[in-house]
Tab-separated table of N, CA, C and O in Angstrom:
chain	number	residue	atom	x	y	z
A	130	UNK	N	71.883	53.000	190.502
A	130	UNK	CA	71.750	53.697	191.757
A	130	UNK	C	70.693	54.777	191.623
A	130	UNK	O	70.931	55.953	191.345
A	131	UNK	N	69.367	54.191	191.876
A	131	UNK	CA	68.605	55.386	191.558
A	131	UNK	C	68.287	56.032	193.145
A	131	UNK	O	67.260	56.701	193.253
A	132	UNK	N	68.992	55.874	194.137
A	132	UNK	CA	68.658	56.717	195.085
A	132	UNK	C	69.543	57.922	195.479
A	132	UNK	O	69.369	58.653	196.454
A	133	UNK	N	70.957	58.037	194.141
A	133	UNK	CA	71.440	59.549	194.307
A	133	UNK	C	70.441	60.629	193.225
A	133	UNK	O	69.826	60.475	192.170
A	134	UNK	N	70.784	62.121	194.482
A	134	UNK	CA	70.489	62.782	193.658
A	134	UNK	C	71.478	63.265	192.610
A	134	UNK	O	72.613	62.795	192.523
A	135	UNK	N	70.920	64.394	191.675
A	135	UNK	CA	71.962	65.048	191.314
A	135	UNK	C	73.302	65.360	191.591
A	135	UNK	O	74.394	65.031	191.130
A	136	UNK	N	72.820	66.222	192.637
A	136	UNK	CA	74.071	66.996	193.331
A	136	UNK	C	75.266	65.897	193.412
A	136	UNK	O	76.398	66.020	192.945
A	137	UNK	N	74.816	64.976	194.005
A	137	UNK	CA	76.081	63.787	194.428
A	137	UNK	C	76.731	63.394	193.092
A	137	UNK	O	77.894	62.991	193.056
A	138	UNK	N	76.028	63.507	192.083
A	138	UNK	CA	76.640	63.003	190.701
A	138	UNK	C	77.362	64.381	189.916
A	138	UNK	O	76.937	65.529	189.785
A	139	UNK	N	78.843	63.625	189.389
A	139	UNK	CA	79.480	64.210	187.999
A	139	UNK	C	79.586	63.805	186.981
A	139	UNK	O	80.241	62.775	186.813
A	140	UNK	N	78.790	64.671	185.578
A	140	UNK	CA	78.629	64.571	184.594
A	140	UNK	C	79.697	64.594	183.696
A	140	UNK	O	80.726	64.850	184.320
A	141	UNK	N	79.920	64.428	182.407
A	141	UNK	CA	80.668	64.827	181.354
A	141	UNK	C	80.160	64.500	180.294
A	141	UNK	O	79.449	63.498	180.219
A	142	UNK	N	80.394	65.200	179.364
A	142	UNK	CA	79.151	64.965	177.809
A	142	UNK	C	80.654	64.741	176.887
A	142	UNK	O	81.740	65.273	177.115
A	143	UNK	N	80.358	63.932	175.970
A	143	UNK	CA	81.421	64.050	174.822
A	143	UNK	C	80.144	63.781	173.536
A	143	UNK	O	79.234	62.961	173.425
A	144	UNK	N	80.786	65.290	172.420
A	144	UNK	CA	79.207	65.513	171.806
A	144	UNK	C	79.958	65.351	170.322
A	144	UNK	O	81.163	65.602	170.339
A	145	UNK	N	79.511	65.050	169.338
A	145	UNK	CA	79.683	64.889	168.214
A	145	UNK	C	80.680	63.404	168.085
A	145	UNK	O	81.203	63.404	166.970
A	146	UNK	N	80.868	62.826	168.463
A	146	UNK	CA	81.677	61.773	168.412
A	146	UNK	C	81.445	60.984	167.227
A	146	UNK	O	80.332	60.500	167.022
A	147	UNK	N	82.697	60.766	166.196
A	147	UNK	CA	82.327	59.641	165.408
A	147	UNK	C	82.427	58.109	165.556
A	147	UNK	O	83.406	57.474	165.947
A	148	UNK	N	81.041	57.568	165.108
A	148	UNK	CA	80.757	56.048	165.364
A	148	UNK	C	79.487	56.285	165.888
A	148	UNK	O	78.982	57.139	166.618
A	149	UNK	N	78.962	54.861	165.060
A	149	UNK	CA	77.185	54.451	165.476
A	149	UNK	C	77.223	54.352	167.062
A	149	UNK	O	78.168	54.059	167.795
A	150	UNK	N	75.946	54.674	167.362
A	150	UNK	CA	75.643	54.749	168.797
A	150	UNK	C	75.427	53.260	169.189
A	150	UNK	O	75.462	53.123	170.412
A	151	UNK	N	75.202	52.043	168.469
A	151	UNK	CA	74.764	50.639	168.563
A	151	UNK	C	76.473	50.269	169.400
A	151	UNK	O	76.743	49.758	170.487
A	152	UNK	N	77.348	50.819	168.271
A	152	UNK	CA	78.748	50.215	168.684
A	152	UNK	C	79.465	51.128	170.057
A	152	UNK	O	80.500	50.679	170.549
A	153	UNK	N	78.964	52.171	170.517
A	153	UNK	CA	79.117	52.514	171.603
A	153	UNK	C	78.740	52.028	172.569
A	153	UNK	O	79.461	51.738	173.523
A	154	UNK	N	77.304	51.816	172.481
A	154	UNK	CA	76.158	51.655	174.052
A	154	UNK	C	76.845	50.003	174.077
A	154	UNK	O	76.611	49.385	175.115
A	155	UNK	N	77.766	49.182	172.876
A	155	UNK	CA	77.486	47.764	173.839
A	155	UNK	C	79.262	48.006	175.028
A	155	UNK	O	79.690	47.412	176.018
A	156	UNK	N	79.644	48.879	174.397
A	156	UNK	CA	81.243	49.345	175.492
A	156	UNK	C	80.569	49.323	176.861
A	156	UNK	O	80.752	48.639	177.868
A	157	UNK	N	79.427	50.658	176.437
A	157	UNK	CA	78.868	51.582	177.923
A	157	UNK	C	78.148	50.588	178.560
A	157	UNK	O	77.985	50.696	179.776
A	158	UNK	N	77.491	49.241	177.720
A	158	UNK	CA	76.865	48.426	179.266
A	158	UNK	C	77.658	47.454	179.815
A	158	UNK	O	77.182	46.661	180.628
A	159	UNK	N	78.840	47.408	179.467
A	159	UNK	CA	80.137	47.089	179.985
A	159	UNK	C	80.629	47.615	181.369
A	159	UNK	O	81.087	46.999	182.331
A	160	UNK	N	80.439	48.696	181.209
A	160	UNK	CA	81.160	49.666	181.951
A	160	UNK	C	80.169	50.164	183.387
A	160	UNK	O	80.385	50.501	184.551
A	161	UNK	N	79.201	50.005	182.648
A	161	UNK	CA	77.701	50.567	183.259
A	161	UNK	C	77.716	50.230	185.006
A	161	UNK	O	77.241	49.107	185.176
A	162	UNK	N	78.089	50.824	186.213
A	162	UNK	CA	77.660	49.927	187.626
A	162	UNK	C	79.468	49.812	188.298
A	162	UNK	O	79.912	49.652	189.435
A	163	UNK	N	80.009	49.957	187.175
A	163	UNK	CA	81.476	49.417	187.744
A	163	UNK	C	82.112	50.283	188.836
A	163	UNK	O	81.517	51.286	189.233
A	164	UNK	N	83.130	49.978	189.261
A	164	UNK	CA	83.893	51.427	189.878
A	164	UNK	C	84.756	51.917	188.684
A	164	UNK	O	84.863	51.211	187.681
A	165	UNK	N	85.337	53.051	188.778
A	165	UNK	CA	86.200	53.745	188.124
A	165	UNK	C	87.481	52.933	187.638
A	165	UNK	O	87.923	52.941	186.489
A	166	UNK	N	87.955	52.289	188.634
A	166	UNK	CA	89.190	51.946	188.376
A	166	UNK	C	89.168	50.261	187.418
A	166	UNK	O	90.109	49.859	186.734
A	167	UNK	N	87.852	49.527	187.631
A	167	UNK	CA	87.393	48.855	187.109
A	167	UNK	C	87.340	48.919	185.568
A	167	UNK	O	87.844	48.149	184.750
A	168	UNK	N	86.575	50.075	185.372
A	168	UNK	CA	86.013	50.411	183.852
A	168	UNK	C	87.334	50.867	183.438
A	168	UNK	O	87.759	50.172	182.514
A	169	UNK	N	88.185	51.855	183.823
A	169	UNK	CA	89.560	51.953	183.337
A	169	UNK	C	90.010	50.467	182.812
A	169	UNK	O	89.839	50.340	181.599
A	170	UNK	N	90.432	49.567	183.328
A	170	UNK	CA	91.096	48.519	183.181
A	170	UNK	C	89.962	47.492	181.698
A	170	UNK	O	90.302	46.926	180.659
A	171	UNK	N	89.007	47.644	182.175
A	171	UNK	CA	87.972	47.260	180.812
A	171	UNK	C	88.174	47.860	179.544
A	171	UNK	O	88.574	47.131	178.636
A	172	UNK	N	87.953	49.138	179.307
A	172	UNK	CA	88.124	49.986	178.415
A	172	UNK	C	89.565	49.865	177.789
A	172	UNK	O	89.606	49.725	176.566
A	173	UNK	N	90.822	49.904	178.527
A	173	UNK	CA	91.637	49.507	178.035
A	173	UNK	C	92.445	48.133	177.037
A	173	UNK	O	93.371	48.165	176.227
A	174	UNK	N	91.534	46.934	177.593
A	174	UNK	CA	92.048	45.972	177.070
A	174	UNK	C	90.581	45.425	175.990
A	174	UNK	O	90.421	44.299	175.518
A	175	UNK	N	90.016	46.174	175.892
A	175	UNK	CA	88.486	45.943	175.215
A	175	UNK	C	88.951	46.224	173.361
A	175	UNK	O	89.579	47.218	172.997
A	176	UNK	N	88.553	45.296	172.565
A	176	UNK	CA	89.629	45.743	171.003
A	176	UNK	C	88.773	46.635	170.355
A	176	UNK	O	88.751	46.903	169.154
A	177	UNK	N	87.850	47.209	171.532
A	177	UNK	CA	86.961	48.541	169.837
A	177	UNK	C	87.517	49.948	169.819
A	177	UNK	O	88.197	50.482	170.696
A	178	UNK	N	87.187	50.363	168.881
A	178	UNK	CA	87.381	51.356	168.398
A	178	UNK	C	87.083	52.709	169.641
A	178	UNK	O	87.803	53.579	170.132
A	179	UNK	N	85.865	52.376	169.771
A	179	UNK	CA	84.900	53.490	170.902
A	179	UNK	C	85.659	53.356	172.097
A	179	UNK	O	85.561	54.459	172.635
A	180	UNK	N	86.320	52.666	172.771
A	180	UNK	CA	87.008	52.795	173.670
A	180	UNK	C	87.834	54.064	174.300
A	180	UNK	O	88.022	54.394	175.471
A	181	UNK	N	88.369	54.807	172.703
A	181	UNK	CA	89.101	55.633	172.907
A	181	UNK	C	88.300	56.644	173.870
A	181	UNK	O	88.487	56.712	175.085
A	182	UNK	N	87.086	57.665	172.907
A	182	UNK	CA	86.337	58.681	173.470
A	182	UNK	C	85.911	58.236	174.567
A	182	UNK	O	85.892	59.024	175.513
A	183	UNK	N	85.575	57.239	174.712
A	183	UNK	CA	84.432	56.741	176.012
A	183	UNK	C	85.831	56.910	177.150
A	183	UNK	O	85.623	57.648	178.113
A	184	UNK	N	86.964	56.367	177.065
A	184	UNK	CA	87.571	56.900	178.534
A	184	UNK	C	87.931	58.155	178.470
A	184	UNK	O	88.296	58.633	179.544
A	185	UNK	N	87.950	59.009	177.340
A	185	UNK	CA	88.179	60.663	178.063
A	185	UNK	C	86.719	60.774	178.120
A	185	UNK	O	86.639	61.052	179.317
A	186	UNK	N	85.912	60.767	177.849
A	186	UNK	CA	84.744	60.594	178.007
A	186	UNK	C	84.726	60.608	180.166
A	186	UNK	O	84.355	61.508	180.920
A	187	UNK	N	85.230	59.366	180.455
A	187	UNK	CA	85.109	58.930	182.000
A	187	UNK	C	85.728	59.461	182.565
A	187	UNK	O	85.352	59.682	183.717
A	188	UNK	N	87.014	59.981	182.139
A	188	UNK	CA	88.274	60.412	182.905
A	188	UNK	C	88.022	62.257	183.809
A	188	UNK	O	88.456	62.786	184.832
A	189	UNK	N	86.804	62.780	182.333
A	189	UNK	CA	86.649	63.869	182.431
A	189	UNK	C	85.636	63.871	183.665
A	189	UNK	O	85.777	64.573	184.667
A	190	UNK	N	84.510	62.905	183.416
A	190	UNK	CA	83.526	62.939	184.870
A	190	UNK	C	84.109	62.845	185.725
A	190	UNK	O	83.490	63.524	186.545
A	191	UNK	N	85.609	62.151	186.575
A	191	UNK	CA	86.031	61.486	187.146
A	191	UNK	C	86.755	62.674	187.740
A	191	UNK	O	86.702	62.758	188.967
A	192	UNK	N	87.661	63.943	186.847
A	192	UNK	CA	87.893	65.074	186.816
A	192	UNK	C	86.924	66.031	188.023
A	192	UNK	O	87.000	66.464	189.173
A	193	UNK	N	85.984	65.988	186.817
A	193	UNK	CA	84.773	66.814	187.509
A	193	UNK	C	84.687	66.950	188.742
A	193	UNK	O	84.924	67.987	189.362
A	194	UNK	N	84.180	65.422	189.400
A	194	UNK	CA	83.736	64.886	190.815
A	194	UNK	C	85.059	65.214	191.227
A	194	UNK	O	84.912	65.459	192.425
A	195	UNK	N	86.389	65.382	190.924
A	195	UNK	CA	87.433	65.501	192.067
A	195	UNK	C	87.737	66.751	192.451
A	195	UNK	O	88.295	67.042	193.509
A	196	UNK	N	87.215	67.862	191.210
A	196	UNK	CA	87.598	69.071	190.890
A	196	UNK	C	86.419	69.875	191.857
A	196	UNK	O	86.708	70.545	192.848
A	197	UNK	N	85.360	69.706	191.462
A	197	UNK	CA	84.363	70.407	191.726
A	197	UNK	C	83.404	69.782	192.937
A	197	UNK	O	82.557	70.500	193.468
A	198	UNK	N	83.588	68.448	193.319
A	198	UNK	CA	83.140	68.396	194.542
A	198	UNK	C	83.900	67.590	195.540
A	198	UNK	O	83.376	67.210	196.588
A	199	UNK	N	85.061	67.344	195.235
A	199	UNK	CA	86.159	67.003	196.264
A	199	UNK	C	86.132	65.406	196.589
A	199	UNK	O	86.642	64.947	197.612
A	200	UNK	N	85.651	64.818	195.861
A	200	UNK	CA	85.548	63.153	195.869
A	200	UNK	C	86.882	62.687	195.468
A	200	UNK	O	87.815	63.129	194.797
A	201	UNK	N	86.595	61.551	196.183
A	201	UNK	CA	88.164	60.786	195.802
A	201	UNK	C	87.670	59.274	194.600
A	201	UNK	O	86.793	58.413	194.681
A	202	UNK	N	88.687	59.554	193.633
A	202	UNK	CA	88.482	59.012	192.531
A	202	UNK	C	88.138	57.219	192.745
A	202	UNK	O	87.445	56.514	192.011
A	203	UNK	N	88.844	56.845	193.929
A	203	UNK	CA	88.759	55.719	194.040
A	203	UNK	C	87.732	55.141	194.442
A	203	UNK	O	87.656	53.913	194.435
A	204	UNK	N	86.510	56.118	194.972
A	204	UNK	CA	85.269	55.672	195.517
A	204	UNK	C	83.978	55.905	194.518
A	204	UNK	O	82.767	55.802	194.711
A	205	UNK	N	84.757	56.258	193.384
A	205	UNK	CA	83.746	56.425	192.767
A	205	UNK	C	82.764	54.865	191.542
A	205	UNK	O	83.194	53.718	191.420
A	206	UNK	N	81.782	55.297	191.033
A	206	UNK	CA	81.203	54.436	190.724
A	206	UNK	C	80.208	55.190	189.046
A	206	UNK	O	79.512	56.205	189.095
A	207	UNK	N	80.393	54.517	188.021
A	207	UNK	CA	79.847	54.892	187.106
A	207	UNK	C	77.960	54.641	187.329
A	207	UNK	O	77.471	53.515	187.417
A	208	UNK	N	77.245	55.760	187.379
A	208	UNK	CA	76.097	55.669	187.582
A	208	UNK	C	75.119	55.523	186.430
A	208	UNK	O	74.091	54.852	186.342
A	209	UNK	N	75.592	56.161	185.757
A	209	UNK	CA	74.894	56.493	184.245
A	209	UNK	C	75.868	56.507	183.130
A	209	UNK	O	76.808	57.301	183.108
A	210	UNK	N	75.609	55.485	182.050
A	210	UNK	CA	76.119	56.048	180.647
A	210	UNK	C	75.563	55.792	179.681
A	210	UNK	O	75.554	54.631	179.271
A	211	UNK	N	75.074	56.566	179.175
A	211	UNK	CA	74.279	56.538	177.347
A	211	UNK	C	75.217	57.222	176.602
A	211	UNK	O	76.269	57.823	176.821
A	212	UNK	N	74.291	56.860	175.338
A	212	UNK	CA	74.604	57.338	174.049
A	212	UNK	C	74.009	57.687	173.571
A	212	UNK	O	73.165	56.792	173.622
A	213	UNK	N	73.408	58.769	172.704
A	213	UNK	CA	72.440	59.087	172.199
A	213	UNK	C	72.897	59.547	170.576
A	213	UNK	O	74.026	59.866	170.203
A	214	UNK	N	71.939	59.487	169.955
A	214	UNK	CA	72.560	59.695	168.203
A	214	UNK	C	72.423	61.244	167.890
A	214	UNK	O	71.393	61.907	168.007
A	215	UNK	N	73.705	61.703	167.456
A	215	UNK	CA	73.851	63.221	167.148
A	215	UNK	C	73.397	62.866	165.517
A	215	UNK	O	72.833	61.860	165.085
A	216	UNK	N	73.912	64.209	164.724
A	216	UNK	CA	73.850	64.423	163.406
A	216	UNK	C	74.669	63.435	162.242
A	216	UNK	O	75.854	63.215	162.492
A	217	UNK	N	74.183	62.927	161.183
A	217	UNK	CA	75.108	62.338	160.477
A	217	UNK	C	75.935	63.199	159.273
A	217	UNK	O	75.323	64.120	158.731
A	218	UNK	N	76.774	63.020	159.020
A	218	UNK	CA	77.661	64.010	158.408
A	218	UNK	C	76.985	63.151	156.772
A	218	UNK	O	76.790	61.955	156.555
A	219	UNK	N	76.836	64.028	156.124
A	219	UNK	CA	76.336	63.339	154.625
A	219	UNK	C	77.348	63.351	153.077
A	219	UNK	O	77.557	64.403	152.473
A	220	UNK	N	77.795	62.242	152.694
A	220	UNK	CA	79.161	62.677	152.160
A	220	UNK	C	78.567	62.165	150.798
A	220	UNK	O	77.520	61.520	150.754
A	221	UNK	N	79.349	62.516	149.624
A	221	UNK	CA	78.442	61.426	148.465
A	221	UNK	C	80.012	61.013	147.716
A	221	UNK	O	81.023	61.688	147.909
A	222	UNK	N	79.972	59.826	146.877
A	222	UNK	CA	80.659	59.020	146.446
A	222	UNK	C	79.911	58.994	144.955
A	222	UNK	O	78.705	58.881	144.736
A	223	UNK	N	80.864	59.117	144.119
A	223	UNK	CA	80.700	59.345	142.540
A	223	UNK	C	79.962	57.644	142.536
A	223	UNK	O	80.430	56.823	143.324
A	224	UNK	N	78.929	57.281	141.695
A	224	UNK	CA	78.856	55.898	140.768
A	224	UNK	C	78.792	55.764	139.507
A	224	UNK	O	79.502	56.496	138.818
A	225	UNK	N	78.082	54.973	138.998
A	225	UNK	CA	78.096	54.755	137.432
A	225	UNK	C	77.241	55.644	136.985
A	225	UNK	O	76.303	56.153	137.598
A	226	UNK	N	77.712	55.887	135.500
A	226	UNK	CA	76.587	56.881	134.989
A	226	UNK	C	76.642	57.857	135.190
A	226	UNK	O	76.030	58.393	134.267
A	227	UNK	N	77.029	58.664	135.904
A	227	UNK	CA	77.333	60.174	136.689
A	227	UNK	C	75.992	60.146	137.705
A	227	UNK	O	74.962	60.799	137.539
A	228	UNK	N	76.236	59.365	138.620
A	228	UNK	CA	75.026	59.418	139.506
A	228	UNK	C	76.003	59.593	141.033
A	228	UNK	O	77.182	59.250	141.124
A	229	UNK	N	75.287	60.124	142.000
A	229	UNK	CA	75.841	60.195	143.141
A	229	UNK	C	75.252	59.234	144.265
A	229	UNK	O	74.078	58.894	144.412
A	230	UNK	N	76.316	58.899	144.987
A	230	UNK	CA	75.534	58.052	145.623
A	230	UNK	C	76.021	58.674	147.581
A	230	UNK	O	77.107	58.927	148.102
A	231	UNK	N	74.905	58.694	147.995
A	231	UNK	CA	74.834	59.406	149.410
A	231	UNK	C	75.991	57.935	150.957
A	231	UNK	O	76.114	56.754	151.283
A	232	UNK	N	76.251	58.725	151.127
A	232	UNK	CA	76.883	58.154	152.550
A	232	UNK	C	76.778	58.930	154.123
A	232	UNK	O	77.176	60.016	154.545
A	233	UNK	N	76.288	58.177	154.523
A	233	UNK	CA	76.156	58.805	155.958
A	233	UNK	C	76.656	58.440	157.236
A	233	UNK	O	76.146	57.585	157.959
A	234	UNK	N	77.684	59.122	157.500
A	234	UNK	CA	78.417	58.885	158.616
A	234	UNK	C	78.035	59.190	160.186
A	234	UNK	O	78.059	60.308	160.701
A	235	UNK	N	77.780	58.316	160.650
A	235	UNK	CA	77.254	58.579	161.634
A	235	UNK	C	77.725	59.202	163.138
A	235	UNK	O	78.854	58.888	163.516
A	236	UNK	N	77.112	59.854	163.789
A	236	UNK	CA	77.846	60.768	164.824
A	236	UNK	C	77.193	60.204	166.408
A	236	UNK	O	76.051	59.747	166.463
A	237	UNK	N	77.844	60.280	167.315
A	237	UNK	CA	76.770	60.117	168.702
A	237	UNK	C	77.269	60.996	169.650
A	237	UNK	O	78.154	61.785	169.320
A	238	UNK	N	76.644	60.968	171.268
A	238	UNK	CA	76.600	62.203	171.875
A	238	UNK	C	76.869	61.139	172.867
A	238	UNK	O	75.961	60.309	172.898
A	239	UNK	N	78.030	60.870	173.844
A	239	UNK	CA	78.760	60.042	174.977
A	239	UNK	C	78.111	60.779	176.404
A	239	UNK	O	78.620	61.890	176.551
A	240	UNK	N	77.300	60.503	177.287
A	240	UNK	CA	76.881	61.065	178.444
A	240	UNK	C	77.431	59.984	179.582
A	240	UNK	O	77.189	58.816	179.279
A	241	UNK	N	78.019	60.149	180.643
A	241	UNK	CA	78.319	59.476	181.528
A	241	UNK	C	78.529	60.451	183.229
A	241	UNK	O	78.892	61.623	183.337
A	242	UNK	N	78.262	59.754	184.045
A	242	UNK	CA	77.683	60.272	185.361
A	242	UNK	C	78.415	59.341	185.988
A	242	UNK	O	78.507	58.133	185.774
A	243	UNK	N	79.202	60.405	187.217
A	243	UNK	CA	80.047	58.929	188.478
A	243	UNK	C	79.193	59.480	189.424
A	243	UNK	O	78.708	60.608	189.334
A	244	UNK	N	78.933	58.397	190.672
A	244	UNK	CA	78.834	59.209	191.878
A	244	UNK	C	79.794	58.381	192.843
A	244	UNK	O	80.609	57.517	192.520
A	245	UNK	N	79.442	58.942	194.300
A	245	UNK	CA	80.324	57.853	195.257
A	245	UNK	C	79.221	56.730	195.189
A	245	UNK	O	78.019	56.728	194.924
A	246	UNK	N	80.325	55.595	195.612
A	246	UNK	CA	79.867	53.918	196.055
A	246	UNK	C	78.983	54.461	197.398
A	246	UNK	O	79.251	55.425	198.115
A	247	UNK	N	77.636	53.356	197.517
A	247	UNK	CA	77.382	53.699	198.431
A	247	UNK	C	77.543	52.854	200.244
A	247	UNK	O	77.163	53.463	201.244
């Protein structure tokens, strides 16, 4: 929906989240266009992991738009959702020899936008 503006849209950020951003964004183009009550019902019966954050993730935009600009949840419509890659947490794991060996856990940043259906 690229003909809302801003204003008509509610945001919610979920920032540091653990899990690769690859295994997020394929949830979010799932979800991507749906209505609310739609992506609820997806997200729920979907077997990944990311599922969890990504609906407080939605629930909170969904919040937003009811809280702060008086929309009714049922008209709403997911406009936008990315992922973008936060910081990786860097952990190390003993190996042979007394050598260390690096691990990097990866973090992402959940952005999602409802507006009304139009």
């Amino acid at each position: 929906m690229a003909n809302t503006t801003p204003s008509q849209e509610a945001r919610a950020h979920g920032r540091y989240i653990r899990g690769s951003v690859s295994k997020v964004r394929r949830v979010l183009d799932q979800i991507r266009g749906r209505t609310y009550r739609e992506a609820l019902i997806l997200l729920e019966f979907m077997p990944y992991r990311s599922t969890g954050p990504i609906t407080k993730v939605l629930r909170s935009a969904v919040a937003n738009a009811e809280h702060n600009m008086g929309l009714d949840p049922a008209s709403l419509v997911i406009s936008t959702a990315i992922a973008d890659m936060g910081p990786s947490l860097k952990r190390f794991r003993p190996r042979a020899q007394g050598r260390a060996y690096a691990i990097k856990k990866q973090t992402c940043h959940i952005s999602i936008a409802v507006a009304p259906s139009a």
